Amino acid sequence: MGYEKYSPKDQETYLQYYSNLPDVTITALEEGSSIQDIKVPSQRVYKGRKPVIESSLADTPCAELGVNRLLETLNSTLGTKYDLTPSLSSLLEAYISDKYDFGTAYGHLRSIWFDCDLSEVQKSLYNEATDLKIRDNVVVDGQITEDGQNMAPRRVWDLFSNRVVPWLVALHIPWGISHAWMEEGLRENVVTPINGRQWPVPIPKDASLDSIRIEMLNLGAEYAWLDVLCLRQKGGLDEDLRAEEWKLDVPTIGNAYAAGKVVCYFSGLGRPLKQGCDDSLEEGHFDSNRSWFKRTWTLQETSDDWMIGGDTGDKIVNGEVRERFKSQLSSVEKVTAGEYAYLFDSLSLVRDRAAENEVDRVAALAYFLPCYTIPAAHDGTRPSTSVTGSPPGEPTSVHMPAYSEKESPDDAWTALVKAIAHRSEMLFLYHEPGPEPHAWRPSWDQAMNWKECVPAGTSRTPVEHNVETDTYSYDGLRIDSVHIDGLVTPTAIPRKGHLIVRWLGEEHQYEISANHQQVIPDGIYSLLIGGCTRAYRVSCVVGKLSDQTFTKISVIEVDSAIEKSGVAIKSRIVL
């Protein structure tokens, strides 16, 4: 359920109607305050001919207007002259009986107002049950299917009506609003009709949603995605729904930022950009753990189509931000472009980031890592073009773990390893054995402490996962009864040693090297052969083989001639 319904033709239709509308002016000024009190110029006032309504009108109950005045207000707001049909009358009466306010009714109707048959308007309306069914069907046994990974956000903020509406109501690409949450003591929970008072909205104490709305309108947005408004937060009326929604919504947060423009607030949501995330911080706050540049979740919110939020016109601060953002964008693009050591680079991105929960690092990592079914991408094509989900009964490929804030990082990592495609990198590049029963790959703690990775060949043969037995196997080249010596004592990297193997009654000796300090005792081992590295070297995994089960000890590099010597055999082993 992605972005395919959006069409520039829709936008052209709207602009044709909008050009005939009178000017609208809205402001976030509070009684007794001055326009100069608002430090961000673009947050002071919005003036234009788009059908933007004031908050006071949005808050007006439909029952107070009645059916006739409700239609009159819709017509005057949108520049139309529609008559009251039986179908439309029935719909407006339903809005009254459901205790909608005008903003909610307007937000649900505006996207179809110009291009549907009002005599059959109810056929064009959003169906909540259909939406829920589609989203429920993409989470299977704690895993997210391909359709689910590419899902458009559940809700968006309609800036014209100042209401949060379902994605299937808007059917327009939202702008992403990116920010780092401030310390709890610097935030307040706001109960607002913007999200139907479904949950308290945490925002900085010195910011306001009205000011953010005005700034986004001035920047040119119609719909936006803001986590505190569009992602169900703690403390709401339906708290039990939050855990269920988060299973899908949290791992796919990046989709809200993948296709539209992104507005970044680097000093806190809605706050003016300055040298300090809060008043207690001095210069250099961009390196603090609360900084936008140091938070885990902002990685998947990084886009090359971005702009500064809270811009006060300070060219010095703006310049610093742009340089830092350029550096982060480069790091993210390096990973998403699929360069060598992809997994290691992805781990490096989240390792240096702060998170409220350690499991959040794993969830953020899942957005970047490619899976066996489709390649991951962080660009405008990422959200799927399907709006129907998978046909009933059709099997879907499962490849992304659902999110649970109560899950341990190790359990979340184990679930992610089952899904990702770059398992052979862990087998051939990580130099230590992991904890049993998965010695072939690092634990989460080991992965987070994997600080160095010398580029090396992995293997064209993937590490496969058997879902039924929950075991991993490798079906590639192997050499048994290999004698290794010279790698017992840590020395300068690369450490040098020797490998001896018997073939057709003769001993063959090869020089080996290790780009790490992991001890490999002198002795007899089995060797898994990987891909070529540089200078005609091949990467190998050293381990012990017992009953076709391989236990990893470390990794080395060997002259690639060993791969072609004939001594290697191809067979499947359990890791």
Short mmCIF file of C-alpha atoms in Angstrom, two decimals, residues 53-61 101-104 161:
data_model
loop_
_atom_site.label_atom_id
_atom_site.label_comp_id
_atom_site.label_asym_id
_atom_site.label_seq_id
_atom_site.Cartn_x
_atom_site.Cartn_y
_atom_site.Cartn_z
CA ILE A 53 -8.52 26.74 7.42
CA GLU A 54 -7.95 28.34 10.79
CA SER A 55 -7.80 26.15 13.87
CA SER A 56 -10.95 27.78 15.23
CA LEU A 57 -12.92 26.60 12.18
CA ALA A 58 -11.31 23.16 12.29
CA ASP A 59 -12.39 22.82 15.93
CA THR A 60 -16.02 23.74 15.18
CA PRO A 61 -18.33 20.73 15.73
CA ASP A 101 -15.52 18.52 13.97
CA PHE A 102 -15.25 20.47 10.72
CA GLY A 103 -11.50 19.89 10.41
CA THR A 104 -11.96 16.11 10.48
CA SER A 161 -7.40 20.91 7.66
#
